[in-house]
Amino acid sequence: MSAPFIGIRGLSKSYMRGERALPVLKNINLDIAEGEFLALMGPSGSGKSTLLNLIAGIDRADEGSIDIEGVDITTLGEASLTAWRSDHVGFIFQFYNLIPVLTALENVELPLVLKEMSRKERKERASLLLGLVGLSERVDHYPGQLSGGEQQRVAIARAMVTDPSILVADEPTGDLDRASAEEVLNLMRRVNEEFGKVVIMVTHDPRAAEKAHVIRHLEKGVLNAAPH
Amino acid sequence: MAIPISYSIKSLVTRKLTTALTAGGMALVVFVFAATTMLAEGLEKTLVETGSRQNAVVTRKGAPSEVQSSVTREQASIIESMPGIAAGAQGGRLAAKEIVVLISLTKRGTDKPSNVVIRGISSASAALREQVRLTEGRMPRPGTYEIIAGSSIARRFEGAKRGETLAFATRQWRVVGIFDAGATGFSSEIWGDADSLMQAFRRPVYSSVILKMADPLMFEDIKKAVESDPRLTLEAKRETEFYAEQSKAMSTFLRIMGTSLTVIFSLGAIIGAMITMYSAVANRISEIGTLRALGFHRSSILTAFLAESLITGLIGGTAGLVLASFLQFFTISTLNFQTFSELAFSFELSFWTALKSISVALIMGLAGGLLPALKASRMKIVDALRSV
């Protein structure tokens, strides 16, 4: 059997609450295959967001390893991890996290500033991605002038613009109405199917989770057994 | 790679009011700094330009100004006959025995008296000051109670216009001409015949002897000749140096006052900038988290926030400097407490003053922005993202 796209082994993480260490993740072992759409579910405080943050390289584990495409990201230093994130991970947040002072186009363009790319190329690529999420008409709008669903689509375009291999989404539909949520989920599904991106989504919503290939439940920091 | 500067600029534009208020505070500090520096420079320039490199001033040893100096008639004659003095157009030697006295005159439109320099001149005096031009009337005749007034004096003092009379030293003095000496101290003087003035003031001695050197390189020889002669208890200085020394105490005072005010005021402006920047950081914590997640390094965040603070400083500095530059249209007259006399001078804006003023603004921006920017750059991504 070939190595999984993402291989997590013995991953643990606790937070300090005053003097006491509060375990959030306990000995997590998880394999994610190439092209997989994974939904992480579980009650609040189960550790699903923490697991997502660790895979995305924005938080540090206490123990264990996260092997992604042959690199154990837990061994990377601060600067290397930052560079790794910009190359491999696209982020979709519950509250979109667009920069309010930048237009839709500038928001999508922002991650490309880190790449060796001319201004013209950046603009073209950002416009292309906005077209892909159906927002060609909204390039010059500021986040405040867009609906929640539109903002999340801009965020998806921003997450995709650097052509990362992994898309992480933390409650991407948590702040949206039913119709917008459906639109955003379909878009994520498309990204997964057409572009072969690994999508890892944390969600409360069973309807959202239905879009995924695999649903895993976390409870009190422990991953439930994989379905057979 | 850095976060585009447009991000910093747009963030500043978004909070226009706080940016304007913070920059306004800095503008005030820069204004005070620039104004006092311009004042000190104007004073220095006026007094330095009063002197000529070709001239030497001989005064009593240790006398801080001409008013406090005395040169006897015998001493003056010895000086006059020394070698190295240039010859005038009429063949005479370009050396002038002068007397300088202070009198109190009333300023126009007020009843406030102020000290004015009266200079008793001799035939060579005008030829020694190339910057002096008679703009109205004629020169005073020797042996008469005629005077001419510098343009600043004519403008600002009662009875100093051409055709008017001034009463001092128990006599009436008629103003027969007005002279202009540009931005020099002479424009703030009144000139009359030296002998008439000595008589009127009952002063048996001159104040100084001014001489034009045949060659400015001969100054050291002249100085040696004056200072080594046992009959003379006098000293010789280049005229430029002599007047520069007269501006020293006042300009040093202005600079110290300016710097002290700037330091005190800038502390306030720095605290203001810091509060603004801390609130900018606090309002944008999730933005900072997002930028870090997207792959921007800590240093990029630091730079972006510092840039915001520096741009605020630059805006404030430019505004303050522009405001201060209008001061160039004003002429200040004040008491030069080294000579105890009234001196008119303008604010002088030099390239260096402009550069220093903008630097003060940038330093304020840097000092105000550094701690908030460091705070922003050191945030943990997960914590920052959570604060939506």
Coordinates of C-alpha atoms in Angstrom, one line a residue:
Chain A
M1 CA 0.0 0.0 0.0
S2 CA 1.4 3.4 -0.9
A3 CA 1.9 6.0 1.8
P4 CA -1.2 8.2 2.5
F5 CA -1.2 11.8 1.3
I6 CA -1.4 13.0 4.9
G7 CA -0.3 10.6 7.7
I8 CA -0.8 11.6 11.3
R9 CA 0.7 9.6 14.0
G10 CA 0.4 9.8 17.8
L11 CA -0.6 13.4 17.7
S12 CA -1.3 15.1 21.1
K13 CA -1.9 18.6 22.1
S14 CA -2.9 20.3 25.4
Y15 CA -3.6 23.8 26.4
M16 CA -2.5 25.4 29.6
R17 CA -5.3 26.6 31.8
G18 CA -3.4 28.4 34.5
E19 CA -1.3 25.7 36.1
R20 CA -3.2 22.8 34.6
A21 CA -2.6 21.3 31.2
L22 CA -5.9 20.6 29.5
P23 CA -5.6 17.8 26.9
V24 CA -7.4 18.7 23.6
L25 CA -6.1 16.0 21.3
K26 CA -5.0 12.6 22.6
N27 CA -2.9 10.3 20.5
I28 CA -4.6 10.9 17.1
N29 CA -3.8 8.6 14.2
L30 CA -5.3 9.5 10.9
D31 CA -4.6 8.9 7.2
I32 CA -6.0 11.1 4.5
A33 CA -5.7 9.9 0.9
E34 CA -4.9 12.0 -2.1
G35 CA -8.0 13.7 -3.5
E36 CA -10.0 13.0 -0.3
F37 CA -12.8 15.3 1.0
L38 CA -12.8 14.8 4.7
A39 CA -15.3 16.2 7.2
L40 CA -14.3 16.4 10.8
M41 CA -17.3 16.5 13.1
G42 CA -17.8 16.6 16.8
P43 CA -19.2 18.6 19.7
S44 CA -17.7 22.0 20.7
G45 CA -14.4 21.5 22.5
S46 CA -13.9 18.0 20.9
G47 CA -10.6 19.3 19.4
K48 CA -11.7 19.2 15.7
S49 CA -10.5 22.8 15.0
T50 CA -7.2 22.2 16.9
L51 CA -6.6 19.1 14.7
L52 CA -7.4 21.2 11.6
N53 CA -5.0 24.0 12.7
L54 CA -2.2 21.5 13.3
I55 CA -2.6 19.9 9.8
A56 CA -2.7 23.5 8.4
G57 CA 0.5 24.3 10.2
I58 CA -0.8 27.3 12.2
D59 CA -0.5 25.6 15.5
R60 CA 2.1 23.4 17.1
A61 CA 1.6 19.8 18.5
D62 CA 3.0 18.6 21.8
E63 CA 3.8 15.1 20.5
G64 CA 3.4 13.1 17.3
S65 CA 4.1 13.7 13.6
I66 CA 2.1 15.1 10.7
D67 CA 3.6 13.8 7.5
I68 CA 2.3 15.6 4.4
E69 CA 3.6 14.7 1.0
G70 CA 6.7 13.3 2.6
V71 CA 7.4 16.2 4.9
D72 CA 6.9 16.0 8.7
I73 CA 5.7 19.5 9.3
T74 CA 6.0 19.2 13.1
T75 CA 9.8 19.4 12.5
L76 CA 9.7 22.6 10.5
G77 CA 11.0 25.9 12.1
E78 CA 8.8 29.0 12.2
A79 CA 10.0 30.5 8.9
S80 CA 10.0 27.2 7.0
L81 CA 6.5 26.4 8.3
T82 CA 5.3 29.8 7.2
A83 CA 6.7 29.3 3.7
W84 CA 5.3 25.7 3.6
R85 CA 1.8 27.1 4.4
S86 CA 2.0 29.6 1.6
D87 CA 2.9 26.8 -0.9
H88 CA 0.6 24.0 0.3
V89 CA -2.4 25.2 2.2
G90 CA -5.5 27.3 1.3
F91 CA -7.6 28.6 4.1
I92 CA -11.4 29.0 4.3
F93 CA -12.7 30.5 7.6
Q94 CA -16.1 30.7 9.2
F95 CA -16.2 34.5 9.0
Y96 CA -14.4 34.6 5.6
N97 CA -11.5 36.7 7.1
L98 CA -11.2 38.9 4.0
I99 CA -9.1 42.1 4.5
P100 CA -11.8 44.8 4.7
V101 CA -9.7 47.6 3.1
L102 CA -8.9 45.5 0.0
T103 CA -11.2 44.8 -2.9
A104 CA -12.3 41.3 -3.8
L105 CA -9.6 41.2 -6.5
E106 CA -6.9 42.5 -4.1
N107 CA -7.9 40.0 -1.5
V108 CA -7.5 37.1 -3.9
E109 CA -4.3 38.6 -5.2
L110 CA -2.8 38.9 -1.7
P111 CA -1.3 35.3 -1.3
L112 CA 0.4 35.8 -4.7
V113 CA 2.4 38.7 -3.4
L114 CA 4.5 36.0 -1.7
K115 CA 5.2 34.3 -5.1
E116 CA 7.6 35.4 -7.7
M117 CA 5.0 36.8 -10.1
S118 CA 4.6 40.1 -11.9
R119 CA 1.8 42.4 -10.9
K120 CA 0.1 41.7 -14.2
E121 CA 0.2 38.0 -13.8
R122 CA -1.1 38.3 -10.3
K123 CA -4.1 40.4 -11.4
E124 CA -4.8 38.0 -14.3
R125 CA -4.7 34.9 -12.0
A126 CA -6.8 36.6 -9.4
S127 CA -9.4 37.6 -12.0
L128 CA -9.5 34.1 -13.4
L129 CA -10.2 32.6 -9.9
L130 CA -12.9 35.2 -9.2
G131 CA -14.5 34.2 -12.5
L132 CA -14.3 30.5 -11.4
V133 CA -16.3 31.2 -8.3
G134 CA -18.8 33.3 -10.4
L135 CA -17.8 36.8 -9.1
S136 CA -16.4 38.3 -12.3
E137 CA -18.7 41.2 -11.8
R138 CA -17.7 41.9 -8.3
V139 CA -13.9 42.3 -8.6
D140 CA -13.8 45.9 -7.4
H141 CA -16.2 45.5 -4.6
Y142 CA -15.0 45.6 -1.0
P143 CA -15.9 42.8 1.4
G144 CA -18.4 45.1 3.1
Q145 CA -20.3 45.5 -0.2
L146 CA -20.7 41.7 -0.7
S147 CA -23.2 39.2 0.9
G148 CA -21.9 36.5 3.2
G149 CA -22.1 33.9 0.5
E150 CA -20.2 36.1 -2.0
Q151 CA -17.5 36.9 0.6
Q152 CA -17.0 33.1 1.3
R153 CA -16.7 32.6 -2.5
V154 CA -14.0 35.3 -2.6
A155 CA -12.3 33.5 0.3
I156 CA -12.4 30.2 -1.7
A157 CA -10.9 32.0 -4.7
R158 CA -8.2 33.3 -2.4
A159 CA -7.6 29.9 -0.9
M160 CA -7.2 28.4 -4.5
V161 CA -5.2 31.1 -6.1
T162 CA -1.8 29.7 -5.1
D163 CA -2.8 26.3 -6.3
P164 CA -2.3 24.6 -2.9
S165 CA -2.6 20.8 -2.5
I166 CA -4.7 21.1 0.7
L167 CA -7.8 23.2 1.4
V168 CA -8.7 23.6 5.1
A169 CA -12.1 24.9 6.0
D170 CA -13.2 25.7 9.5
E171 CA -17.0 25.8 9.7
P172 CA -17.2 27.4 6.2
T173 CA -21.0 27.5 6.2
G174 CA -21.4 28.4 9.9
D175 CA -22.3 32.0 9.1
L176 CA -24.4 31.5 6.0
D177 CA -28.0 30.9 5.1
R178 CA -29.1 27.6 3.6
A179 CA -28.9 28.7 0.0
S180 CA -25.5 30.3 0.3
A181 CA -24.2 27.4 2.3
E182 CA -25.3 25.0 -0.4
E183 CA -23.5 27.2 -3.0
V184 CA -20.3 27.3 -1.1
L185 CA -20.4 23.5 -0.4
N186 CA -21.0 22.8 -4.0
L187 CA -18.0 25.0 -4.9
M188 CA -15.8 23.1 -2.4
R189 CA -17.0 19.9 -3.8
R190 CA -16.1 21.1 -7.3
V191 CA -12.7 22.2 -6.2
N192 CA -12.1 18.7 -4.8
E193 CA -13.4 16.8 -7.8
E194 CA -12.2 19.0 -10.7
F195 CA -8.9 20.1 -9.3
G196 CA -8.1 17.1 -7.1
K197 CA -7.5 19.2 -4.0
V198 CA -7.6 17.5 -0.6
V199 CA -10.3 19.2 1.4
I200 CA -10.5 19.0 5.1
M201 CA -13.6 20.6 6.6
V202 CA -14.6 21.1 10.2
T203 CA -18.3 21.4 10.6
H204 CA -21.3 21.0 13.0
D205 CA -23.7 20.7 10.2
P206 CA -24.6 17.2 9.1
R207 CA -25.9 18.5 5.8
A208 CA -22.5 20.0 5.1
A209 CA -20.7 16.9 6.1
E210 CA -22.8 14.9 3.6
K211 CA -20.8 16.5 0.8
A212 CA -17.6 14.9 2.1
H213 CA -16.3 11.4 1.1
V214 CA -15.3 10.6 4.6
I215 CA -16.7 11.8 7.9
R216 CA -14.7 11.4 11.1
H217 CA -16.0 12.2 14.6
L218 CA -13.9 13.5 17.4
E219 CA -15.0 13.3 21.0
K220 CA -13.0 14.7 23.9
G221 CA -9.9 14.7 21.9
V222 CA -10.2 11.2 20.6
L223 CA -10.9 10.2 17.0
N224 CA -13.7 7.6 16.8
A225 CA -12.9 4.4 14.9
A226 CA -12.9 4.8 11.1
P227 CA -16.0 3.4 9.4
H228 CA -15.4 0.2 7.5
Chain B
M1 CA 8.0 39.2 0.7
A2 CA 6.4 42.3 2.1
I3 CA 2.7 43.0 2.5
P4 CA 1.9 45.6 -0.2
I5 CA 2.3 49.2 1.0
S6 CA -1.2 49.9 -0.4
Y7 CA -2.5 47.7 2.5
S8 CA -0.9 50.1 5.0
I9 CA -2.1 53.2 3.1
K10 CA -5.7 51.9 2.7
S11 CA -5.8 51.0 6.4
L12 CA -4.8 54.5 7.3
V13 CA -7.4 56.0 4.9
T14 CA -10.1 53.8 6.4
R15 CA -9.6 55.4 9.8
K16 CA -9.2 58.9 8.4
L17 CA -10.1 60.7 11.6
T18 CA -7.7 59.0 13.9
T19 CA -4.9 59.2 11.3
A20 CA -5.6 62.9 10.9
L21 CA -5.6 63.6 14.6
T22 CA -2.4 61.6 15.2
A23 CA -0.7 63.3 12.3
G24 CA -2.0 66.6 13.5
G25 CA -0.3 66.1 16.9
M26 CA 3.0 65.3 15.1
A27 CA 2.5 68.3 12.8
L28 CA 2.4 70.6 15.9
V29 CA 5.6 69.2 17.2
V30 CA 7.3 69.5 13.9
F31 CA 6.0 73.0 13.5
V32 CA 7.5 74.0 16.9
F33 CA 10.8 72.3 16.1
A34 CA 11.0 73.8 12.6
A35 CA 10.0 77.3 13.7
T36 CA 12.6 77.5 16.5
T37 CA 15.3 76.1 14.2
M38 CA 14.4 78.5 11.5
L39 CA 14.5 81.4 13.9
A40 CA 18.0 80.4 15.2
E41 CA 19.1 80.0 11.6
G42 CA 17.6 83.3 10.5
L43 CA 19.4 85.1 13.4
E44 CA 22.7 83.4 12.5
K45 CA 22.4 84.2 8.9
T46 CA 21.5 87.8 9.6
L47 CA 24.5 88.3 11.8
V48 CA 26.9 86.3 9.7
E49 CA 25.9 88.2 6.6
T50 CA 26.4 91.4 8.5
G51 CA 30.2 90.8 8.5
S52 CA 32.5 90.6 5.5
R53 CA 35.4 88.2 5.2
Q54 CA 37.5 91.1 3.9
N55 CA 37.0 93.1 7.0
A56 CA 38.5 93.0 10.4
V57 CA 37.1 94.5 13.6
V58 CA 39.4 95.8 16.3
T59 CA 37.9 96.2 19.8
R60 CA 39.0 96.3 23.4
K61 CA 40.4 93.0 24.5
G62 CA 37.6 90.8 25.9
A63 CA 34.8 93.2 24.9
P64 CA 31.8 91.0 23.9
S65 CA 30.3 93.7 21.7
E66 CA 31.1 97.1 20.2
V67 CA 28.9 98.8 22.8
Q68 CA 31.1 97.4 25.6
S69 CA 34.4 98.2 23.8
S70 CA 36.5 101.3 23.9
V71 CA 39.4 102.3 21.6
T72 CA 41.2 105.6 22.4
R73 CA 42.0 108.2 19.7
E74 CA 45.7 107.3 19.9
Q75 CA 45.1 103.6 19.6
A76 CA 42.7 104.2 16.7
S77 CA 45.4 106.3 14.9
I78 CA 48.0 103.5 15.4
I79 CA 45.6 100.9 13.9
E80 CA 44.8 103.2 11.0
S81 CA 48.5 103.5 10.1
M82 CA 49.2 99.7 10.2
P83 CA 50.3 97.9 7.1
G84 CA 48.0 95.5 5.3
I85 CA 45.0 97.9 5.0
A86 CA 43.4 98.2 1.6
A87 CA 43.3 101.5 -0.2
G88 CA 40.0 103.2 -1.1
A89 CA 38.9 104.7 -4.4
Q90 CA 40.1 108.1 -3.4
G91 CA 43.5 106.7 -2.3
G92 CA 42.7 106.9 1.5
R93 CA 43.0 103.9 3.7
L94 CA 39.9 101.8 4.2
A95 CA 39.8 102.0 8.0
A96 CA 36.8 103.5 9.9
K97 CA 36.9 104.7 13.5
E98 CA 33.4 104.1 14.8
I99 CA 31.5 104.6 18.0
V100 CA 28.5 102.5 18.9
V101 CA 26.0 103.7 21.5
L102 CA 22.6 102.4 22.5
I103 CA 19.6 104.7 22.7
S104 CA 16.0 104.0 23.6
L105 CA 13.4 104.8 21.0
T106 CA 9.7 104.3 20.8
K107 CA 8.2 101.8 18.4
R108 CA 5.5 103.0 16.0
G109 CA 2.0 102.4 17.2
T110 CA 3.0 101.6 20.8
D111 CA 4.6 103.5 23.6
K112 CA 7.1 100.7 24.2
P113 CA 10.7 101.8 24.2
S114 CA 13.4 99.6 22.7
N115 CA 17.1 99.8 22.4
V116 CA 18.5 100.8 19.1
V117 CA 22.2 100.9 17.9
I118 CA 23.5 104.3 16.9
R119 CA 26.7 104.0 14.9
G120 CA 29.0 106.9 14.5
I121 CA 30.7 106.5 11.2
S122 CA 33.6 108.0 9.5
S123 CA 34.3 108.7 5.8
A124 CA 35.4 105.1 5.1
S125 CA 32.5 103.4 6.9
A126 CA 30.1 103.1 3.9
A127 CA 32.9 101.8 1.6
L128 CA 33.6 99.0 4.1
R129 CA 30.0 97.7 3.9
E130 CA 29.3 96.8 0.4
Q131 CA 25.8 95.6 1.3
V132 CA 24.7 99.0 2.5
R133 CA 22.8 101.0 -0.1
L134 CA 21.3 104.4 0.3
T135 CA 17.6 104.1 -0.8
E136 CA 16.4 107.6 0.1
G137 CA 18.1 111.0 0.7
R138 CA 21.8 111.4 1.2
M139 CA 24.6 110.5 3.6
P140 CA 25.0 112.7 6.8
R141 CA 27.5 115.5 6.5
P142 CA 30.5 115.4 8.9
G143 CA 30.2 117.8 11.9
T144 CA 26.3 118.0 11.7
Y145 CA 23.5 116.5 13.6
E146 CA 22.3 114.5 10.7
I147 CA 21.6 110.8 10.7
I148 CA 20.5 108.1 8.3
A149 CA 18.3 105.2 9.5
G150 CA 18.4 101.6 8.5
S151 CA 15.3 100.4 6.6
S152 CA 14.1 98.2 9.6
I153 CA 14.4 101.1 11.9
A154 CA 12.7 103.6 9.6
R155 CA 9.7 101.2 9.4
R156 CA 9.4 100.4 13.0
F157 CA 10.4 103.4 15.1
E158 CA 8.7 106.7 15.7
G159 CA 10.5 109.7 14.1
A160 CA 12.9 107.5 12.1
K161 CA 11.5 108.3 8.6
R162 CA 13.3 110.6 6.2
G163 CA 12.6 114.3 7.1
E164 CA 11.6 113.4 10.7
T165 CA 13.7 114.2 13.7
L166 CA 14.8 112.1 16.7
A167 CA 15.7 113.5 20.0
F168 CA 18.6 112.0 22.0
A169 CA 21.7 113.0 23.7
T170 CA 20.1 116.4 24.4
R171 CA 20.0 117.3 20.7
Q172 CA 17.6 117.0 17.8
W173 CA 18.9 114.7 15.0
R174 CA 17.4 115.1 11.5
V175 CA 16.9 111.9 9.4
V176 CA 18.4 112.9 6.0
G177 CA 18.4 109.4 4.4
I178 CA 17.3 105.8 4.6
F179 CA 19.7 102.9 3.9
D180 CA 19.1 99.3 3.2
A181 CA 21.6 96.6 4.1
G182 CA 19.5 93.6 3.1
A183 CA 19.1 90.9 5.8
T184 CA 21.9 92.1 7.9
G185 CA 22.2 93.7 11.3
F186 CA 23.0 97.1 9.8
S187 CA 19.4 97.5 8.7
S188 CA 18.6 97.7 12.4
E189 CA 21.0 100.6 13.0
I190 CA 21.1 104.4 12.8
W191 CA 24.2 106.0 11.5
G192 CA 25.5 109.5 12.1
D193 CA 28.8 111.4 12.1
A194 CA 31.2 109.8 14.6
D195 CA 32.6 113.0 15.9
S196 CA 29.2 114.7 16.3
L197 CA 28.0 111.7 18.2
M198 CA 31.0 111.5 20.5
Q199 CA 30.5 115.1 21.3
A200 CA 26.8 114.7 22.0
F201 CA 27.3 111.6 24.1
R202 CA 30.4 113.1 25.8
R203 CA 32.4 110.0 25.0
P204 CA 36.0 110.6 24.5
V205 CA 36.7 107.2 22.9
Y206 CA 35.8 105.2 19.9
S207 CA 34.1 101.8 20.2
S208 CA 35.9 100.0 17.4
V209 CA 38.0 100.4 14.3
I210 CA 36.9 98.5 11.2
L211 CA 39.4 98.0 8.4
K212 CA 39.4 96.3 5.1
M213 CA 42.3 94.0 4.5
A214 CA 44.3 94.4 1.4
D215 CA 44.3 90.6 1.3
P216 CA 42.0 88.5 3.5
L217 CA 44.9 86.1 3.9
M218 CA 46.8 88.7 5.8
F219 CA 44.4 88.6 8.7
E220 CA 46.7 86.6 10.9
D221 CA 49.5 89.2 10.4
I222 CA 47.2 92.0 11.3
K223 CA 45.9 90.2 14.3
K224 CA 49.4 89.5 15.5
A225 CA 50.4 93.2 14.9
V226 CA 47.4 94.4 16.9
E227 CA 47.6 92.0 19.7
S228 CA 51.4 92.1 20.2
D229 CA 51.7 95.9 20.3
P230 CA 52.2 96.9 24.0
R231 CA 50.5 100.3 23.4
L232 CA 47.3 98.5 22.3
T233 CA 45.1 96.6 24.7
L234 CA 43.0 95.5 21.7
E235 CA 42.1 92.5 19.8
A236 CA 41.3 91.9 16.1
K237 CA 38.7 89.5 14.7
R238 CA 37.4 88.8 11.3
E239 CA 34.2 90.7 10.9
T240 CA 32.3 87.5 10.0
E241 CA 33.5 85.8 13.2
F242 CA 32.8 88.9 15.2
Y243 CA 29.1 88.9 14.2
A244 CA 28.8 85.1 14.4
E245 CA 29.9 85.3 18.0
Q246 CA 27.2 87.9 18.7
S247 CA 24.5 85.5 17.4
K248 CA 25.9 82.6 19.4
A249 CA 24.2 83.1 22.8
M250 CA 20.9 83.9 21.3
S251 CA 20.8 81.2 18.7
T252 CA 22.1 78.6 21.2
F253 CA 19.3 79.7 23.5
L254 CA 16.8 79.4 20.7
R255 CA 18.1 76.0 19.7
I256 CA 18.0 74.7 23.3
M257 CA 14.5 76.0 23.8
G258 CA 13.4 74.5 20.5
T259 CA 14.9 71.1 21.3
S260 CA 13.5 71.1 24.8
L261 CA 10.0 72.0 23.6
T262 CA 10.3 69.4 20.8
V263 CA 11.4 66.7 23.2
I264 CA 8.5 67.5 25.7
F265 CA 5.9 67.8 23.0
S266 CA 7.1 64.8 21.0
L267 CA 6.6 62.6 24.1
G268 CA 2.9 63.5 24.0
A269 CA 2.8 62.9 20.2
I270 CA 4.6 59.6 20.6
I271 CA 2.1 58.4 23.2
G272 CA -0.7 59.6 20.9
A273 CA 0.7 57.6 18.0
M274 CA 1.2 54.6 20.3
I275 CA -2.4 54.7 21.5
T276 CA -3.6 55.0 17.9
M277 CA -1.4 52.1 16.7
Y278 CA -2.3 49.9 19.7
S279 CA -6.0 50.4 18.8
A280 CA -5.2 49.7 15.1
V281 CA -3.6 46.4 16.2
A282 CA -6.4 45.5 18.5
N283 CA -9.1 46.2 15.8
R284 CA -7.2 44.0 13.3
I285 CA -6.1 41.0 15.3
S286 CA -8.0 38.6 13.1
E287 CA -6.6 40.3 10.0
I288 CA -3.1 39.8 11.4
G289 CA -3.9 36.1 12.0
T290 CA -5.2 35.8 8.5
L291 CA -2.2 37.4 6.9
R292 CA 0.1 35.1 9.0
A293 CA -2.0 32.0 8.0
L294 CA -1.7 33.0 4.3
G295 CA 2.0 32.8 4.6
F296 CA 3.2 36.3 5.5
H297 CA 6.1 36.2 7.9
R298 CA 6.3 38.0 11.3
S299 CA 8.7 40.5 9.8
S300 CA 6.1 41.4 7.1
I301 CA 3.5 42.2 9.8
L302 CA 6.0 44.2 11.7
T303 CA 6.9 46.2 8.6
A304 CA 3.3 46.8 7.5
F305 CA 2.4 48.2 10.9
L306 CA 5.6 50.2 11.2
A307 CA 4.9 51.6 7.7
E308 CA 1.5 52.8 8.8
S309 CA 3.0 54.6 11.7
L310 CA 5.8 56.0 9.6
I311 CA 3.4 57.2 7.0
T312 CA 1.4 58.9 9.7
G313 CA 4.6 60.6 10.8
L314 CA 5.5 61.6 7.3
I315 CA 2.0 63.2 6.8
G316 CA 2.3 65.0 10.1
G317 CA 5.9 66.1 9.4
T318 CA 5.1 67.4 6.0
A319 CA 2.1 69.3 7.3
G320 CA 4.1 70.8 10.1
L321 CA 6.9 71.8 7.8
V322 CA 4.5 73.4 5.2
L323 CA 2.9 75.4 8.0
A324 CA 6.3 76.5 9.3
S325 CA 7.5 77.5 5.8
F326 CA 4.9 80.3 5.8
L327 CA 6.9 81.8 8.7
Q328 CA 9.5 82.9 6.1
F329 CA 7.2 85.7 5.2
F330 CA 7.5 87.2 8.7
T331 CA 10.3 89.3 10.1
I332 CA 10.9 89.2 13.8
S333 CA 12.5 91.9 15.8
T334 CA 13.8 91.1 19.1
L335 CA 16.4 92.1 21.7
N336 CA 19.7 90.4 21.0
F337 CA 20.7 90.0 24.6
Q338 CA 24.4 89.8 23.7
T339 CA 24.4 93.3 22.3
F340 CA 21.3 94.6 24.2
S341 CA 19.9 96.0 21.0
E342 CA 17.0 95.5 18.8
L343 CA 17.6 93.3 15.8
A344 CA 15.3 92.4 12.9
F345 CA 15.6 89.0 11.3
S346 CA 13.5 86.5 9.3
F347 CA 12.8 82.8 9.8
E348 CA 15.2 81.0 7.5
L349 CA 14.2 77.6 6.1
S350 CA 17.2 75.6 4.9
F351 CA 17.3 72.2 3.4
W352 CA 18.9 70.8 6.5
T353 CA 16.1 72.2 8.7
A354 CA 13.5 70.6 6.5
L355 CA 15.4 67.3 6.6
K356 CA 15.8 67.4 10.4
S357 CA 12.1 68.3 10.8
I358 CA 10.9 65.3 8.7
S359 CA 13.4 63.1 10.6
V360 CA 11.8 64.3 13.9
A361 CA 8.4 63.3 12.5
L362 CA 9.7 59.9 11.3
I363 CA 11.4 59.2 14.7
M364 CA 8.0 60.0 16.4
G365 CA 6.3 57.6 14.0
L366 CA 8.8 54.9 14.6
A367 CA 8.8 55.3 18.4
G368 CA 5.0 55.4 18.5
G369 CA 4.6 52.4 16.2
L370 CA 7.3 50.1 17.3
L371 CA 5.7 48.5 20.4
P372 CA 2.3 48.0 18.8
A373 CA 3.9 46.6 15.6
L374 CA 6.0 44.2 17.7
K375 CA 2.9 43.1 19.5
A376 CA 1.1 42.5 16.2
S377 CA 4.0 40.5 14.8
R378 CA 4.4 38.3 17.8
M379 CA 0.7 37.2 18.0
K380 CA 0.1 33.5 17.8
I381 CA -1.9 32.8 14.6
V382 CA -4.5 30.5 16.3
D383 CA -5.2 33.1 19.0
A384 CA -5.4 35.9 16.5
L385 CA -7.8 34.0 14.3
R386 CA -10.0 33.2 17.2
S387 CA -10.6 36.9 18.0
V388 CA -13.2 37.5 15.4

